[in-house]
Amino acid sequence: MKRLLPFIILAIGIFSCSQPSEENNSQSMSDEDRLELATEIAQNTIMVDGHVDLPYRMKVGGFTLQREILDVSVRTEGGNFDYPRTKEGGLDAPFMSIFLPANLQQVPGASKALADSLILMTERLANTFPDKFAMAYSPADIEANFEKGLVSLPMGMENGSGIEDDLDNVEYFHSRGIRYITLTHGRDNLIGDASYDTTGTHGGLSDYGRQVVEEMNRVGIMVDLSHVSDNTFRDALEVTKVPAIASHSSARVFTPGFERNMSDELIQAMAKNGGVMMINFGGTFIDSAYAAGRDKVRDHIVNWLAENELSRSDSAAQAYIKKYTEENNPFPSVERVADHIDHVVNLVGIDYVGLGSDFDGVGDSLPTGLKDVSMYPNLIAELLKRGYSREDIEKICYKNIFRVWKAVEDYAASQG
């Protein structure tokens, strides 16, 4: 037996080496088999999305138990998010965006009041359907909800205007469940300059904004640098003592001149900080050619309707619009989202990228194959096709953002 042992070990080794893992084999799979594997991964892996604009959509749609208005516990005709589609796509923890429009900044108290209203609306969703949704204030909460089969509803506040001019509101919003704050939105605010605003009010982060970032660190709220200007981005990374995030941004290399996206310099700076960039799925975010293609299709349809004396509501017009749009599809594809992930991975590594779809926030611009929350497996299948392993995909889906979130929690705990 002892003489046979080396040969047995060798045979086992050869057999083991000849059995490729499912991930390594995924590149040679058929598209159908690869999608099946992707769906299995999505269903059995915690998936966090950094930004879903459901609360504001519920506000606009009139959230109520009367299903004829808006009830996302069942399948809805509009929007990108509801419970059935969420479960189909394997999404477990969509960060609910507590979105505060920049125009409210001009009215004292208005931003904070809206934030409170949207937080209550999110809590009401979890309380009304406790068999489907649950609030989540930490990675541990998400893990516990995942084991129960519940969709977690962590919250991030989109626009630091809700803090107004009172630093105590940072701790207040932490007590209300907010776990990240996007420092700005469409316009410069008291905290700093925004990417969509060319005013440059502060030249970056304001003195007050520095205090806000320090206070966010102290209480345990992640610093979100989506929407900020490049100068604000750099300043915030200098101030923060913990990793930061970009909850819904994409790579500027694919959209030259679009400051809302992140340049390679900023991606590298965020990686050096230990943060995570969560890729936005919106068409204008992932492909500079989308806007031109969309406008061309829209102009053609407008002219065709006028020439044929039809309105969009006419059945003949709807059929034509559907056919023409399909034949002249201006939308980018799921592959383009994977290109952005590839770019970040190639630039700084797998540990600094995540998902931040902006579902319910980017209108109908979403790419083919990623039109709603049921379609995450399509993206995972594309990543498998490109050679990403299950461990890589787990990092993208939740491990990277959990690492940052836990670091923020640990720092806050150390501050007493």
XYZ file of C-alpha atoms in Angstrom:
416
model
C 0.000 0.000 0.000
C 2.834 2.378 0.890
C 4.378 1.777 -2.540
C 1.075 2.663 -4.200
C 0.552 5.820 -2.141
C 2.669 8.176 -4.325
C 0.809 6.987 -7.426
C -2.561 7.441 -5.716
C -1.607 10.985 -4.678
C -0.396 11.738 -8.193
C -3.607 10.374 -9.695
C -5.727 12.446 -7.313
C -3.708 15.526 -8.217
C -4.116 14.933 -11.932
C -7.857 14.334 -11.491
C -8.252 17.466 -9.392
C -6.393 19.608 -11.898
C -8.512 18.239 -14.718
C -11.744 19.359 -13.051
C -12.163 23.082 -13.773
C -14.157 25.184 -11.328
C -17.554 26.465 -12.456
C -16.157 29.988 -12.729
C -13.093 29.019 -14.773
C -15.358 26.955 -17.003
C -17.904 29.747 -17.376
C -16.101 31.339 -20.315
C -16.631 28.207 -22.409
C -20.258 27.713 -21.368
C -23.185 28.365 -23.638
C -24.950 31.662 -23.002
C -27.918 29.751 -21.575
C -25.803 27.758 -19.111
C -23.836 30.839 -18.125
C -27.035 32.754 -17.366
C -28.258 29.814 -15.279
C -25.038 29.938 -13.245
C -25.315 33.724 -12.959
C -28.871 33.408 -11.661
C -27.742 30.848 -9.083
C -24.966 33.203 -7.932
C -27.400 36.134 -7.728
C -29.877 34.118 -5.666
C -27.274 32.790 -3.231
C -25.029 35.838 -2.815
C -25.901 38.966 -0.866
C -26.346 41.732 -3.418
C -26.156 45.378 -2.399
C -27.091 48.198 -4.768
C -25.730 51.566 -3.662
C -28.560 53.692 -5.017
C -32.234 53.054 -5.803
C -34.596 56.046 -5.983
C -37.704 54.225 -4.812
C -38.683 56.570 -1.916
C -39.028 59.609 -4.176
C -40.869 57.509 -6.753
C -43.272 56.414 -3.998
C -43.761 60.044 -2.993
C -44.568 61.052 -6.571
C -46.753 57.963 -7.065
C -48.610 58.381 -3.773
C -47.543 55.378 -1.691
C -50.603 53.721 -0.230
C -52.089 50.327 0.445
C -54.531 50.986 -2.388
C -52.920 49.007 -5.146
C -54.425 51.038 -7.948
C -51.971 53.854 -7.070
C -48.598 52.358 -6.166
C -47.805 49.231 -4.216
C -44.297 47.898 -4.774
C -45.027 44.757 -2.767
C -46.528 43.453 -6.030
C -45.394 43.730 -9.633
C -45.810 47.260 -10.981
C -46.117 48.395 -14.578
C -43.888 51.437 -14.184
C -40.542 52.050 -12.577
C -37.579 49.731 -12.208
C -38.189 48.341 -8.716
C -40.797 46.211 -7.008
C -40.664 43.189 -4.718
C -41.317 40.408 -7.282
C -38.698 41.727 -9.700
C -36.268 42.313 -6.843
C -36.510 38.667 -5.804
C -36.157 37.513 -9.420
C -32.948 39.495 -9.803
C -31.453 38.422 -6.484
C -31.197 41.942 -5.078
C -31.048 41.819 -1.279
C -30.127 45.307 -0.088
C -30.994 48.280 -2.283
C -29.898 51.504 -0.581
C -33.052 53.582 -0.501
C -32.159 57.060 -1.754
C -33.554 59.796 0.458
C -33.397 62.255 -2.421
C -33.506 65.988 -1.697
C -33.872 68.181 -4.825
C -31.372 71.033 -4.907
C -34.089 73.690 -5.328
C -35.257 73.035 -1.748
C -31.970 74.454 -0.454
C -33.410 77.940 -0.870
C -36.175 77.291 1.678
C -34.983 76.919 5.296
C -36.123 73.623 6.772
C -37.540 72.248 3.519
C -34.750 69.741 2.814
C -34.785 68.308 6.319
C -38.579 68.051 6.279
C -38.558 66.123 2.999
C -35.811 63.839 4.309
C -37.903 63.016 7.374
C -40.921 62.348 5.158
C -39.036 59.959 2.848
C -37.468 58.133 5.806
C -40.926 57.615 7.293
C -42.184 56.392 3.926
C -39.369 53.826 3.727
C -40.051 52.665 7.271
C -43.727 52.390 6.435
C -42.890 50.101 3.521
C -41.005 47.742 5.851
C -43.694 47.920 8.558
C -46.550 47.354 6.120
C -44.970 44.299 4.479
C -42.788 42.689 7.185
C -42.833 39.369 5.319
C -41.078 41.028 2.377
C -39.031 44.042 3.535
C -36.991 44.964 6.614
C -35.001 48.022 7.621
C -31.221 47.600 7.827
C -28.720 49.811 9.606
C -25.562 47.703 9.329
C -23.992 44.883 7.333
C -25.002 42.564 10.176
C -28.640 43.554 9.708
C -28.426 42.774 5.998
C -26.872 39.379 6.690
C -29.626 38.546 9.195
C -32.371 39.679 6.794
C -30.768 37.676 3.977
C -31.011 34.510 6.050
C -34.723 35.233 6.539
C -35.303 35.861 2.836
C -36.191 39.520 3.405
C -35.208 42.462 1.205
C -33.223 44.907 3.331
C -33.850 48.641 3.085
C -30.722 50.524 4.180
C -30.918 54.276 3.572
C -28.599 56.909 2.142
C -29.431 60.624 1.953
C -28.820 62.084 -1.503
C -27.810 65.690 -0.863
C -26.256 66.958 2.338
C -28.626 69.923 2.163
C -30.776 68.034 4.655
C -28.179 68.839 7.326
C -28.848 72.519 6.616
C -26.666 74.808 8.774
C -26.872 72.690 11.937
C -24.045 70.219 12.526
C -26.175 68.387 15.096
C -28.328 67.166 12.217
C -25.548 64.771 11.185
C -26.042 62.763 14.364
C -29.804 63.233 14.056
C -29.871 61.590 10.642
C -27.681 58.771 11.868
C -30.282 58.158 14.590
C -32.959 58.122 11.861
C -31.102 55.348 10.031
C -29.147 57.230 7.371
C -25.901 55.369 6.629
C -24.415 57.487 3.868
C -24.809 61.107 2.860
C -24.122 62.325 -0.678
C -22.454 65.662 0.121
C -24.081 67.618 -2.732
C -26.567 67.120 -5.542
C -27.300 69.336 -8.549
C -26.080 72.627 -7.094
C -23.417 73.873 -4.736
C -24.652 73.828 -1.152
C -23.328 74.794 2.276
C -21.057 71.738 2.292
C -19.312 72.102 -1.052
C -19.413 72.421 -4.810
C -21.424 70.098 -7.055
C -20.376 68.551 -10.368
C -23.471 69.824 -12.213
C -22.908 73.402 -10.989
C -20.263 75.567 -12.636
C -20.383 78.317 -10.000
C -17.534 76.985 -7.854
C -18.940 78.675 -4.752
C -16.319 77.318 -2.361
C -13.609 76.061 -4.692
C -14.253 72.577 -3.300
C -15.295 71.608 0.219
C -16.313 74.546 2.410
C -15.005 75.034 5.943
C -18.427 73.946 7.164
C -18.234 70.961 4.815
C -14.983 69.858 6.462
C -16.774 69.862 9.804
C -19.616 67.855 8.278
C -17.233 65.183 6.966
C -15.481 64.977 10.343
C -18.839 64.628 12.092
C -19.954 61.943 9.641
C -16.787 60.028 10.507
C -17.475 60.461 14.205
C -21.059 59.178 14.174
C -20.602 56.462 11.548
C -22.102 57.768 8.305
C -20.313 56.920 5.054
C -19.106 59.895 3.000
C -20.608 59.648 -0.500
C -18.753 61.540 -3.231
C -21.127 61.008 -6.132
C -22.401 64.358 -7.466
C -19.551 66.454 -6.020
C -17.095 68.506 -8.086
C -13.578 67.217 -8.589
C -12.226 69.755 -6.087
C -14.807 68.759 -3.468
C -13.923 65.123 -4.108
C -10.212 65.725 -3.483
C -10.856 67.878 -0.418
C -13.189 65.313 1.146
C -10.624 62.539 0.719
C -8.082 64.717 2.508
C -10.432 65.240 5.450
C -12.030 61.828 5.948
C -10.337 59.420 8.338
C -12.128 56.408 6.860
C -12.811 55.075 3.351
C -15.400 56.943 1.282
C -17.812 55.743 -1.394
C -19.284 56.909 -4.675
C -22.763 55.398 -4.421
C -23.745 55.803 -8.083
C -20.992 57.026 -10.424
C -19.334 55.624 -13.530
C -15.987 56.040 -15.285
C -15.417 59.346 -17.057
C -13.123 57.750 -19.614
C -16.287 56.560 -21.419
C -17.997 59.975 -21.146
C -15.312 62.639 -21.734
C -16.156 66.005 -20.197
C -18.912 64.621 -17.970
C -17.675 65.667 -14.509
C -20.498 63.817 -12.784
C -18.521 60.641 -13.563
C -15.135 59.874 -12.009
C -11.825 60.480 -13.772
C -9.047 57.903 -13.553
C -7.263 60.208 -11.110
C -10.275 60.222 -8.787
C -10.769 56.452 -9.097
C -7.146 55.958 -8.093
C -7.487 58.422 -5.221
C -10.578 56.620 -3.926
C -8.795 53.270 -4.122
C -5.838 54.701 -2.200
C -8.361 55.863 0.398
C -9.724 52.288 0.538
C -13.137 53.322 -0.766
C -15.493 51.776 -3.286
C -16.956 53.123 -6.535
C -20.444 51.802 -7.305
C -21.229 51.817 -11.025
C -24.264 53.770 -12.278
C -26.279 51.998 -15.004
C -27.846 55.106 -16.601
C -27.308 55.509 -20.354
C -25.736 58.967 -20.133
C -23.389 57.667 -17.426
C -22.035 54.681 -19.289
C -21.817 55.775 -22.925
C -21.306 59.237 -24.408
C -22.925 58.061 -27.663
C -26.260 57.389 -25.957
C -27.486 60.994 -25.811
C -26.870 61.583 -29.523
C -28.554 58.316 -30.465
C -31.527 59.044 -28.216
C -31.970 62.532 -29.675
C -31.821 61.193 -33.227
C -34.555 58.640 -32.535
C -36.677 61.222 -30.707
C -36.382 63.780 -33.519
C -37.349 61.188 -36.125
C -40.419 60.124 -34.134
C -41.551 63.720 -33.556
C -41.286 64.473 -37.286
C -43.011 61.208 -38.254
C -45.925 61.911 -35.910
C -46.319 65.401 -37.384
C -46.158 64.150 -40.975
C -48.773 61.481 -40.271
C -50.942 63.707 -38.066
C -50.819 61.222 -35.203
C -50.269 61.513 -31.469
C -48.185 59.169 -29.337
C -51.362 57.697 -27.853
C -52.616 56.422 -31.215
C -52.236 52.643 -31.546
C -50.646 52.969 -34.992
C -48.134 55.450 -33.612
C -47.285 53.225 -30.658
C -46.634 50.282 -32.945
C -44.399 52.380 -35.204
C -42.499 53.925 -32.295
C -41.842 50.498 -30.792
C -40.650 49.053 -34.110
C -38.501 52.058 -35.037
C -36.878 52.271 -31.605
C -36.056 48.568 -31.644
C -34.522 48.828 -35.115
C -32.571 51.977 -34.220
C -31.853 51.090 -30.596
C -29.965 54.043 -29.058
C -29.445 52.326 -25.722
C -26.106 50.928 -24.608
C -26.080 47.276 -23.553
C -25.284 45.374 -20.393
C -21.819 44.822 -21.851
C -21.127 48.541 -21.471
C -21.748 48.374 -17.731
C -19.286 45.481 -17.577
C -16.804 47.671 -19.491
C -16.930 50.191 -16.641
C -16.341 47.458 -14.077
C -13.446 46.163 -16.186
C -11.952 49.645 -16.345
C -11.990 50.109 -12.571
C -10.619 46.607 -11.980
C -7.832 47.081 -14.517
C -6.983 50.484 -13.068
C -7.031 49.811 -9.323
C -8.143 46.223 -8.674
C -11.228 44.180 -7.830
C -11.534 45.512 -4.255
C -12.787 48.989 -5.164
C -15.871 48.521 -7.335
C -19.552 47.798 -6.647
C -23.064 48.275 -8.057
C -24.982 51.566 -7.855
C -27.660 51.268 -10.527
C -29.643 54.494 -9.952
C -32.801 52.481 -10.713
C -35.928 54.646 -10.533
C -33.641 57.673 -10.898
C -32.445 57.672 -14.519
C -35.745 57.360 -16.355
C -35.870 55.208 -19.477
C -32.157 55.539 -20.267
C -31.196 52.146 -18.827
C -29.225 49.769 -21.035
C -30.590 46.803 -22.911
C -30.425 43.839 -20.550
C -30.524 45.986 -17.389
C -33.905 47.672 -17.549
C -34.968 46.803 -14.004
C -33.959 44.995 -10.813
C -34.881 41.571 -12.215
C -31.956 41.722 -14.638
C -28.839 41.667 -12.440
C -28.109 38.072 -13.553
C -27.504 39.404 -17.071
C -24.651 41.530 -15.729
C -23.252 38.675 -13.659
C -23.393 36.421 -16.736
C -21.403 39.010 -18.699
C -18.801 39.161 -15.921
C -18.544 35.366 -15.902
C -18.056 35.466 -19.660
C -15.118 37.810 -19.095
C -13.491 35.485 -16.578
C -14.593 36.941 -13.255
C -14.688 34.336 -10.487
C -17.438 33.811 -7.929
C -15.206 35.491 -5.336
C -14.743 38.490 -7.662
C -18.503 38.756 -8.135
C -19.123 38.497 -4.389
C -16.752 41.425 -3.858
C -18.607 43.478 -6.446
C -22.027 42.507 -5.061
C -21.390 43.154 -1.372
C -17.976 42.416 0.117
C -16.367 45.671 -1.017
C -19.134 47.911 0.307
C -19.362 45.856 3.522
C -15.615 46.362 4.063
C -16.008 50.143 3.810
C -19.181 50.208 5.896
C -17.595 48.143 8.676
C -14.510 50.386 8.682
C -16.787 53.396 9.162
C -18.645 51.620 11.963
C -15.385 50.616 13.673
C -13.975 54.146 13.534
C -17.175 55.607 14.983
C -17.112 53.028 17.787
C -13.520 53.998 18.584
C -14.593 57.625 19.053
C -16.797 56.711 21.997
